[in-house]
XYZ file of C-alpha atoms in Angstrom:
307
model
C 127.989 -35.501 39.125
C 124.936 -37.123 37.525
C 123.932 -35.498 34.258
C 120.305 -34.676 33.501
C 119.953 -36.548 30.202
C 116.613 -36.505 28.408
C 116.218 -40.036 27.087
C 113.151 -41.814 25.687
C 112.017 -43.051 29.106
C 112.166 -39.794 31.017
C 110.866 -37.883 27.974
C 107.731 -40.054 28.011
C 107.397 -39.385 31.726
C 107.665 -35.674 30.983
C 104.791 -35.661 28.458
C 101.943 -35.586 31.049
C 103.427 -32.464 32.634
C 103.530 -30.772 29.227
C 99.964 -31.829 28.523
C 98.706 -30.556 31.869
C 100.358 -27.169 31.340
C 98.999 -26.898 27.786
C 95.501 -27.950 28.848
C 95.449 -25.437 31.682
C 96.415 -22.711 29.246
C 93.873 -23.817 26.660
C 91.017 -23.886 29.177
C 91.546 -20.264 30.196
C 88.283 -18.626 29.190
C 87.235 -15.001 28.857
C 83.770 -15.604 27.371
C 82.216 -14.555 30.669
C 83.355 -11.012 29.886
C 80.802 -8.944 27.947
C 81.457 -8.175 24.274
C 83.340 -4.901 24.234
C 84.005 -2.041 21.852
C 87.278 -0.193 21.372
C 87.476 3.590 21.610
C 89.231 3.840 18.228
C 85.955 2.968 16.467
C 84.272 5.960 18.002
C 87.186 8.274 17.281
C 87.001 7.461 13.557
C 83.206 7.727 13.325
C 83.224 10.995 15.263
C 85.992 12.378 13.060
C 83.870 11.661 9.982
C 80.995 13.580 11.581
C 83.380 16.485 12.412
C 83.137 15.782 16.131
C 85.704 14.736 18.720
C 85.269 11.632 20.839
C 86.181 12.061 24.496
C 85.566 15.796 24.850
C 82.211 15.439 26.623
C 82.080 12.033 28.294
C 78.492 12.305 29.513
C 77.234 13.070 26.017
C 79.521 10.484 24.419
C 78.304 7.611 26.575
C 74.665 8.593 26.401
C 75.130 7.786 22.686
C 77.350 4.731 23.237
C 74.768 3.047 25.465
C 72.174 3.182 22.648
C 74.138 0.505 20.761
C 73.447 -2.167 23.364
C 77.163 -2.770 23.828
C 77.820 -3.335 27.520
C 81.598 -2.889 27.718
C 84.275 -0.472 26.545
C 87.997 -0.747 25.806
C 89.612 2.708 25.938
C 93.185 3.798 25.381
C 94.089 4.965 28.889
C 96.992 7.403 29.090
C 97.163 8.056 32.843
C 95.596 7.134 36.207
C 93.823 10.509 36.170
C 92.192 9.672 32.832
C 90.955 6.364 34.256
C 89.608 8.074 37.362
C 87.709 10.556 35.207
C 86.250 7.867 32.951
C 85.134 5.265 35.486
C 82.305 7.255 37.156
C 80.740 7.920 33.734
C 80.955 4.246 32.762
C 79.439 3.321 36.115
C 76.546 5.745 35.569
C 75.660 4.116 32.257
C 76.291 0.537 33.388
C 79.221 0.001 31.034
C 81.916 -2.485 32.078
C 85.666 -2.069 31.598
C 86.944 -5.653 31.200
C 90.010 -4.555 29.236
C 92.003 -1.442 28.496
C 94.631 -0.507 25.922
C 97.792 1.260 27.079
C 100.725 2.627 25.122
C 104.255 1.535 25.991
C 107.859 2.153 24.974
C 109.751 -1.030 25.749
C 112.607 -1.106 23.231
C 114.606 1.849 24.640
C 116.571 1.015 27.782
C 116.121 4.454 29.353
C 112.331 4.423 28.802
C 111.427 0.904 29.947
C 111.194 1.470 33.706
C 109.159 4.657 33.287
C 106.792 2.952 30.866
C 106.274 -0.107 33.059
C 105.663 2.025 36.162
C 103.134 4.161 34.269
C 101.190 1.086 33.128
C 101.183 -0.417 36.615
C 99.857 2.844 38.067
C 96.971 2.755 35.561
C 96.376 -0.948 36.231
C 96.095 -0.320 39.970
C 93.209 2.062 39.281
C 91.239 0.068 36.709
C 91.495 -3.324 38.423
C 89.182 -1.950 41.099
C 86.524 -1.449 38.401
C 86.769 -5.053 37.229
C 89.399 -4.802 34.516
C 91.014 -8.180 33.755
C 93.131 -7.602 30.634
C 95.759 -4.951 29.911
C 96.498 -4.728 26.179
C 99.661 -3.079 24.910
C 101.212 -2.635 21.500
C 104.837 -1.645 22.163
C 105.524 1.547 20.249
C 107.435 1.340 16.961
C 110.613 3.311 16.310
C 108.434 6.025 14.807
C 104.664 5.973 14.215
C 103.874 5.923 10.505
C 107.371 4.770 9.618
C 108.546 1.387 8.388
C 111.805 1.652 10.347
C 112.293 -1.630 12.173
C 113.795 -2.393 15.565
C 117.204 -4.026 15.660
C 118.038 -7.237 17.518
C 119.168 -5.442 20.669
C 115.913 -3.512 20.813
C 113.842 -6.640 20.245
C 115.628 -8.460 23.072
C 115.060 -5.510 25.413
C 111.398 -5.384 24.441
C 110.779 -9.084 25.062
C 112.456 -8.894 28.472
C 110.403 -5.811 29.364
C 107.164 -7.485 28.260
C 107.954 -10.460 30.483
C 108.679 -8.170 33.447
C 105.507 -6.162 32.889
C 103.417 -9.306 32.468
C 104.728 -10.756 35.717
C 103.955 -7.542 37.611
C 100.420 -7.491 36.230
C 99.851 -11.213 36.875
C 100.765 -10.658 40.522
C 97.923 -8.112 40.588
C 95.468 -10.608 39.101
C 95.646 -9.067 35.618
C 96.542 -10.475 32.188
C 98.948 -8.709 29.837
C 97.985 -9.179 26.178
C 100.408 -8.402 23.352
C 98.840 -6.519 20.416
C 100.274 -5.726 16.978
C 99.601 -3.430 14.065
C 101.112 -4.042 10.638
C 104.727 -2.961 11.201
C 105.442 -5.892 13.526
C 104.666 -8.247 10.624
C 107.411 -6.776 8.409
C 110.721 -8.537 7.645
C 109.427 -12.049 8.166
C 107.321 -10.887 11.126
C 110.504 -10.926 13.196
C 109.209 -8.567 15.904
C 105.897 -10.387 16.213
C 107.472 -13.843 16.484
C 110.286 -12.700 18.757
C 107.930 -11.355 21.408
C 105.733 -14.452 21.495
C 108.661 -16.881 21.320
C 110.727 -15.124 23.989
C 108.087 -14.504 26.635
C 106.151 -17.037 28.699
C 102.439 -17.775 28.208
C 101.978 -17.318 31.959
C 103.069 -13.676 31.779
C 102.302 -12.585 28.224
C 99.096 -13.505 26.415
C 98.121 -12.546 22.883
C 95.561 -9.988 21.751
C 94.866 -11.291 18.253
C 93.930 -8.251 16.163
C 92.790 -10.263 13.198
C 92.677 -7.556 10.555
C 96.082 -6.071 11.414
C 97.594 -9.533 10.982
C 95.716 -9.786 7.669
C 96.871 -6.367 6.449
C 100.392 -6.686 7.818
C 100.746 -9.929 5.861
C 99.868 -8.218 2.569
C 96.150 -8.969 2.863
C 96.563 -12.681 3.493
C 93.798 -14.747 5.059
C 96.223 -17.686 4.977
C 98.449 -15.762 7.395
C 95.508 -15.171 9.749
C 94.834 -18.889 10.117
C 98.522 -19.746 10.328
C 98.896 -17.318 13.228
C 95.891 -18.972 14.876
C 97.616 -22.364 14.558
C 100.904 -21.033 15.905
C 99.718 -18.926 18.831
C 96.060 -19.792 19.380
C 96.616 -21.110 22.900
C 98.026 -17.709 23.894
C 94.927 -15.736 22.828
C 93.219 -13.861 25.653
C 91.498 -11.263 23.516
C 90.266 -10.929 19.946
C 89.956 -7.619 18.070
C 87.508 -8.056 15.195
C 87.291 -5.848 12.103
C 86.157 -6.656 8.590
C 87.141 -5.281 5.203
C 85.643 -5.674 1.743
C 88.112 -5.568 -1.129
C 90.842 -4.428 1.241
C 88.867 -1.431 2.586
C 87.487 -1.339 6.131
C 83.744 -1.936 6.116
C 81.373 0.383 7.947
C 80.070 -2.350 10.211
C 81.283 -5.804 11.221
C 80.098 -8.750 9.143
C 81.166 -12.374 9.344
C 81.868 -12.625 5.616
C 84.260 -10.368 3.734
C 88.006 -10.460 3.216
C 88.263 -12.543 6.400
C 86.039 -15.555 7.009
C 85.099 -14.950 10.643
C 82.627 -17.843 10.610
C 85.549 -20.173 9.990
C 87.654 -18.358 12.592
C 84.948 -18.779 15.232
C 84.658 -22.502 14.441
C 88.428 -22.971 14.670
C 88.544 -21.193 18.037
C 85.819 -23.486 19.352
C 87.649 -26.586 18.061
C 90.794 -25.418 19.849
C 88.848 -24.745 23.061
C 89.850 -21.067 22.952
C 87.384 -18.590 24.421
C 88.805 -15.065 24.176
C 87.386 -11.750 25.254
C 85.858 -10.254 22.097
C 86.325 -6.578 21.262
C 84.650 -4.926 18.280
C 87.125 -2.669 16.502
C 85.281 -1.829 13.295
C 86.809 1.502 12.299
C 86.670 3.831 9.323
C 89.376 4.805 6.865
C 89.209 7.284 3.962
C 87.527 4.948 1.441
C 85.129 3.252 3.878
C 81.412 3.428 2.936
C 79.342 6.243 4.439
C 75.803 4.911 4.772
C 75.009 4.929 8.497
C 75.808 6.698 11.749
C 77.963 5.354 14.565
C 75.054 3.985 16.634
C 73.413 2.171 13.703
C 76.749 0.693 12.620
C 77.483 -0.665 16.079
C 73.984 -2.062 16.597
C 74.435 -4.078 13.399
C 78.002 -4.976 14.301
C 77.089 -6.232 17.765
C 74.345 -8.433 16.320
C 76.766 -9.938 13.789
C 79.454 -10.538 16.424
C 76.964 -12.321 18.696
C 75.717 -14.483 15.837
C 79.247 -15.322 14.697
C 80.942 -16.043 18.015
C 78.142 -16.831 20.472
C 75.399 -18.179 18.233
């Protein structure tokens, strides 16, 4: 039987195929999607004002629309929640290009249920123009530094690939998101997912500040991740901090040089969907309300990434 040996000649013949695949991936563009805003921003601003985001959707989005932001990225927990939200978004002319969904993909008995739940949500929102489904697979325990073992990481990568394939068949993109815990222990969870799934089925939601914070406040790590996985980026979550504390509104300059990041993305021919996720934490400044903060943030995002 003839062996398939990769020698210099057939390797050189193989290079164009690699280049074509890489170029096709690099040219995938989401800049046609309107700049969006994540629901977590509004939750934190409302909490500071002793209010609760999501209780009265009509009132919430009559305020949201004042910012000039034309799209929204909510955390959708069920098809019923999506069905309740969409008519209100439609009334105010707010698009839903992406959604965030929770998932449990490291426990064998929970994987099928979690995947089916996400697909059921996806089947609702795709009819309203959603293109990207973002998920951050749940940790062992929220707020804990307990890390997944190798068996759990392998299960999770396989489940992400399965979920991504199911969504791709529906015309949707699955984007892998992280917080800080996935960057622990040599970022083993983060790297394992991206190295053991295919770009066709699993894209990357680059939450810049969580990579920064998860890497012990390292801007070097942010740009290294861009070099490693830039071609996988479908979506960008942008948040700024000053002296390690989340700022009240997005600015290009702070702990992270977003001007440089935008230039590097352009050089690499990467055009992700941009989602503002400028949230508050206990020591954040308190100088403006949620609408004012997001008006300023939207202007800065446009200038930085579209200017």
